[in-house]
mmCIF file of C-alpha atoms in Angstrom:
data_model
loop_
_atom_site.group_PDB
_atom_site.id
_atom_site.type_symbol
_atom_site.label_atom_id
_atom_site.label_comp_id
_atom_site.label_asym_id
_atom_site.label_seq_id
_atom_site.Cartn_x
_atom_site.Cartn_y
_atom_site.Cartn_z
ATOM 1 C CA UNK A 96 -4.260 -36.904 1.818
ATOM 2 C CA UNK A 97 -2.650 -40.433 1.145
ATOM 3 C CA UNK A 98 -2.427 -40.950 4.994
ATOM 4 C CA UNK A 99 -6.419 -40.331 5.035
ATOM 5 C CA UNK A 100 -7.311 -42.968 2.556
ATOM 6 C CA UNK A 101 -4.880 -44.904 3.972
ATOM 7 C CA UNK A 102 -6.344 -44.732 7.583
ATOM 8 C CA UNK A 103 -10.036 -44.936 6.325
ATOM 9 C CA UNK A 104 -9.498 -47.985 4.125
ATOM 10 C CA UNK A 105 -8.098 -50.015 7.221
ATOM 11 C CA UNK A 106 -11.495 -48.970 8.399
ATOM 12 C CA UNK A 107 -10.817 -46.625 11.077
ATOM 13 C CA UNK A 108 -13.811 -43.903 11.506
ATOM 14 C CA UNK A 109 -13.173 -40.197 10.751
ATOM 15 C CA UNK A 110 -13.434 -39.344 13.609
ATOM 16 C CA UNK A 111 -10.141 -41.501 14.791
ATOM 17 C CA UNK A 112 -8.565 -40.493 11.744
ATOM 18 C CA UNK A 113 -8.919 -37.138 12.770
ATOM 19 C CA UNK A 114 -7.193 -37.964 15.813
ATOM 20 C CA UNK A 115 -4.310 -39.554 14.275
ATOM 21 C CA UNK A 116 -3.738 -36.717 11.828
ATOM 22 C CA UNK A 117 -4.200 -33.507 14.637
ATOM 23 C CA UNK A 118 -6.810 -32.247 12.375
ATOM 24 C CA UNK A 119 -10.339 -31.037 12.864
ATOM 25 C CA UNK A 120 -13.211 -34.153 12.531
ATOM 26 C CA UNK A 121 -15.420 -31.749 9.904
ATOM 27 C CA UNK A 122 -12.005 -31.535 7.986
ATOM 28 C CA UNK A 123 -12.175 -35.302 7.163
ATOM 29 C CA UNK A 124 -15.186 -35.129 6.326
ATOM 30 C CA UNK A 125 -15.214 -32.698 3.720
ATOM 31 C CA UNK A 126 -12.562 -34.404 2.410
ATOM 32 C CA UNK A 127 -14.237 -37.712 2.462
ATOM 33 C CA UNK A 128 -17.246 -36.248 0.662
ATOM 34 C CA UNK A 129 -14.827 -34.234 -1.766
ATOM 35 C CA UNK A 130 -11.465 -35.842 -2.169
ATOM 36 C CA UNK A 131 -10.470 -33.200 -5.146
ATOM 37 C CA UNK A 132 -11.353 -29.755 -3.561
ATOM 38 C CA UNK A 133 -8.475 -27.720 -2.734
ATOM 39 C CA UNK A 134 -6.032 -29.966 -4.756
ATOM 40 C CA UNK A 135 -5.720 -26.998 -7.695
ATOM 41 C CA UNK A 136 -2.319 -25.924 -7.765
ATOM 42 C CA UNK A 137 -1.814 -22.215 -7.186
ATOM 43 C CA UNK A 138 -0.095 -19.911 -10.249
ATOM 44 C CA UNK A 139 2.127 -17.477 -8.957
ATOM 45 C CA UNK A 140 1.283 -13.974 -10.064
ATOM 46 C CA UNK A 141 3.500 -12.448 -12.450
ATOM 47 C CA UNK A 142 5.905 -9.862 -11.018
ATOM 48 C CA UNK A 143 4.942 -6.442 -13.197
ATOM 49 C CA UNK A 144 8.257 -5.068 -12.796
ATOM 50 C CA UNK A 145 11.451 -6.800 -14.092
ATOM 51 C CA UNK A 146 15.109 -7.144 -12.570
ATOM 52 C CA UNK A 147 15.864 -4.503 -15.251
ATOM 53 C CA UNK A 148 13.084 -2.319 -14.571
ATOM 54 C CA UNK A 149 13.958 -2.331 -10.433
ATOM 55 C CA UNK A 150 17.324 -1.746 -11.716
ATOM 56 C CA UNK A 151 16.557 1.300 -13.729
ATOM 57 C CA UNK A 152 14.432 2.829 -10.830
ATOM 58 C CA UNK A 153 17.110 2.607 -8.580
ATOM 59 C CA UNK A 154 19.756 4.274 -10.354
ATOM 60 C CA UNK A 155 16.925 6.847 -11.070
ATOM 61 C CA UNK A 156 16.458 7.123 -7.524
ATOM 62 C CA UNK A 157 20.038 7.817 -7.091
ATOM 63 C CA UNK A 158 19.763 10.984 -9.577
ATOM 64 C CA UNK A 159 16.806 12.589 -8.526
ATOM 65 C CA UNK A 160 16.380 11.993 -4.626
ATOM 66 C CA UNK A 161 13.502 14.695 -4.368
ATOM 67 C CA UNK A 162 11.301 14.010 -6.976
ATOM 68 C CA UNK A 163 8.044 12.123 -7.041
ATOM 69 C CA UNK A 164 7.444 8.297 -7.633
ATOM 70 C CA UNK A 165 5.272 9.286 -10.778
ATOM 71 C CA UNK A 166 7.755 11.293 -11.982
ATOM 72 C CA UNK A 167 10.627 8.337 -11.586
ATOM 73 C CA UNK A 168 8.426 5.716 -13.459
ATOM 74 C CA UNK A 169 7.882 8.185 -15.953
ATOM 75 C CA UNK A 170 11.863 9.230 -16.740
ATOM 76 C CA UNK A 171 12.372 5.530 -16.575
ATOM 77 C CA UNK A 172 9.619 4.939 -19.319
ATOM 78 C CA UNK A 173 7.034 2.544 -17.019
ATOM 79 C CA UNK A 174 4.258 4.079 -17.483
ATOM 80 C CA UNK A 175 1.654 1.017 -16.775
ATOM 81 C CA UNK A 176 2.546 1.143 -13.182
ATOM 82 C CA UNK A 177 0.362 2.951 -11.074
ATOM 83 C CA UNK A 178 0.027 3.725 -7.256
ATOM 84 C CA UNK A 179 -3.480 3.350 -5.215
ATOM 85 C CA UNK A 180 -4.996 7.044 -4.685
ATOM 86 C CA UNK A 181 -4.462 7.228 -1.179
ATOM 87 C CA UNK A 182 -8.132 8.986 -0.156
ATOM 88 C CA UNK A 183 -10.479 10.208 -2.639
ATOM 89 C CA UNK A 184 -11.017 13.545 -4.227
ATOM 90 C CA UNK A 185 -13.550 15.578 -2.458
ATOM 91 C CA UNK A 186 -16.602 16.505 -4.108
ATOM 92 C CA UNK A 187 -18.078 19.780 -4.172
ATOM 93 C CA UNK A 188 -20.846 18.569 -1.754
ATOM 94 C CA UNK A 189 -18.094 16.928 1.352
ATOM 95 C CA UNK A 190 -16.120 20.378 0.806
ATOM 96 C CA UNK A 191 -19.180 22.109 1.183
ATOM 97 C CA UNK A 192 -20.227 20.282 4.672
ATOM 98 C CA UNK A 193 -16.700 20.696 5.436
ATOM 99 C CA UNK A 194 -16.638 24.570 4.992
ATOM 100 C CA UNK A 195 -19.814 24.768 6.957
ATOM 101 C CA UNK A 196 -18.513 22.304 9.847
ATOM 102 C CA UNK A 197 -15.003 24.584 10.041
ATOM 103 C CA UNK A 198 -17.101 27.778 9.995
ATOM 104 C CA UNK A 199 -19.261 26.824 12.418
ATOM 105 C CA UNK A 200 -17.163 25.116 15.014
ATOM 106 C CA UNK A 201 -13.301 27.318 14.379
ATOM 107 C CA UNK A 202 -12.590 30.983 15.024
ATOM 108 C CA UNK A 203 -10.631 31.972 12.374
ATOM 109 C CA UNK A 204 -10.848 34.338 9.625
ATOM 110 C CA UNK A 205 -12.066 31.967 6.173
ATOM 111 C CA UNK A 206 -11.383 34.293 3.715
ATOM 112 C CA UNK A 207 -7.676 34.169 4.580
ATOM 113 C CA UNK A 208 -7.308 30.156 4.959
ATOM 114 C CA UNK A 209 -6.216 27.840 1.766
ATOM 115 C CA UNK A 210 -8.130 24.594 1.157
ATOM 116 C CA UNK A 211 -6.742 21.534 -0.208
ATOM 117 C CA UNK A 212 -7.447 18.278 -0.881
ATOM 118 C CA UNK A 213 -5.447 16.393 1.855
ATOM 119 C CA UNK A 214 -2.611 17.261 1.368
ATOM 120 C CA UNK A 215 -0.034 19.562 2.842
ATOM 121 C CA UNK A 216 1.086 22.600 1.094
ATOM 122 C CA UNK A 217 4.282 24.491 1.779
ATOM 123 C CA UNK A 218 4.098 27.967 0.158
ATOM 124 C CA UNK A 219 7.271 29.014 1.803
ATOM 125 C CA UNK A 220 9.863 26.296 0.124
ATOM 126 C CA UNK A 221 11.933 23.756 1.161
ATOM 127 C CA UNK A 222 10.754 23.957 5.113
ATOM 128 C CA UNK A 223 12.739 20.533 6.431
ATOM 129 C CA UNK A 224 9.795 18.570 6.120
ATOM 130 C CA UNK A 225 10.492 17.755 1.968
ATOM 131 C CA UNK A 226 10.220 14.210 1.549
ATOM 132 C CA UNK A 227 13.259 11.936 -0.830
ATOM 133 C CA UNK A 228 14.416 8.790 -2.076
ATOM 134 C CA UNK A 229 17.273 6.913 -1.166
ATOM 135 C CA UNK A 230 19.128 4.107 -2.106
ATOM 136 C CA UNK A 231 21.509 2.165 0.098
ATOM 137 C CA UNK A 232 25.083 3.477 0.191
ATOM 138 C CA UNK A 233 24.196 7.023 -0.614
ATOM 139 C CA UNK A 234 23.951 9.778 1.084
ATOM 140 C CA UNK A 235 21.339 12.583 1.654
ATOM 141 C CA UNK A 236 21.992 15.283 -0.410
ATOM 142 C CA UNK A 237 21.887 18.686 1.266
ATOM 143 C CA UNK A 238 19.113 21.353 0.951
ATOM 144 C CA UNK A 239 19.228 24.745 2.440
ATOM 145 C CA UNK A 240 15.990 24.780 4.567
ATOM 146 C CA UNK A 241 13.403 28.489 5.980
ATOM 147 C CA UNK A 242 14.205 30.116 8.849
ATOM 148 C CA UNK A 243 10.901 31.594 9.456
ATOM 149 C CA UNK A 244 8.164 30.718 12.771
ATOM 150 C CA UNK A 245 4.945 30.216 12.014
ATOM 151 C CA UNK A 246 2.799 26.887 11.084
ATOM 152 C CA UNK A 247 1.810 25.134 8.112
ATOM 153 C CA UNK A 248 -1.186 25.864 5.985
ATOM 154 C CA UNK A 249 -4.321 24.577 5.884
#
């Protein structure tokens, strides 16, 4: 900024200026014809969870490796903080057009299949595919998995 007005009061021409600085002619001349834009300092944003509160969730983490993230900010009492929906709920009308698309392009018997909102569904139990946390320095702890063929639901 200095080396601008500095430059252009020695009365070089922008587009010299522009030149000397390595910097785009229409760049100099926005800031000749507005020397304060872009000069507001930026406020960081406030982190929402404290050292405390990342503390707490990790040694929560460390208790309970299988259970949810809502269910860990919950025992740790944070209950502002929230996770983005990852797809929408369907409405009766997209699991209509859905049922329709399935019936008319698949084979298989409908009255038999499950439907779900997007996500997976293990009726059977554990089936290795059960999802954890962990921390660093621990390790897994051990879960006695199905031994059964067969696929997942739909």
């Amino acid at each position: 900024m200095s080396k601008i007005v500095k430059c252009l009061s020695e009365g070089c021409c922008t587009l010299k200026v522009a030149k000397i600085l390595w910097r785009d002619h229409q760049t100099i001349n926005h800031f000749v014809a507005n020397s304060q834009h872009g000069c507001k300092k930026l406020e960081k944003k406030r982190r929402r969870l404290t050292a405390r509160d990342l503390r707490r969730i990790k040694r929560e983490v460390t208790r309970n490796p299988f259970t949810s993230s809502a269910a860990i900010f919950q025992n740790c009492n944070l209950p502002g903080v929230f996770r983005r929906t990852r797809c929408s709920v369907l409405r009766d009308t997209a699991q209509l057009k859905r049922q329709d698309w399935a019936k008319k392009y698949l084979k298989p018997d409908f009255s038999k299949v499950l439907w779900t909102d997007e996500m997976r569904v293990a009726l059977d139990g554990p089936d290795g595919w059960a999802r954890g946390w962990l921390s660093n320095g621990h390790r897994a702890p051990l879960r006695v998995g199905c031994r059964q063929g067969g696929g997942g639901v739909l």
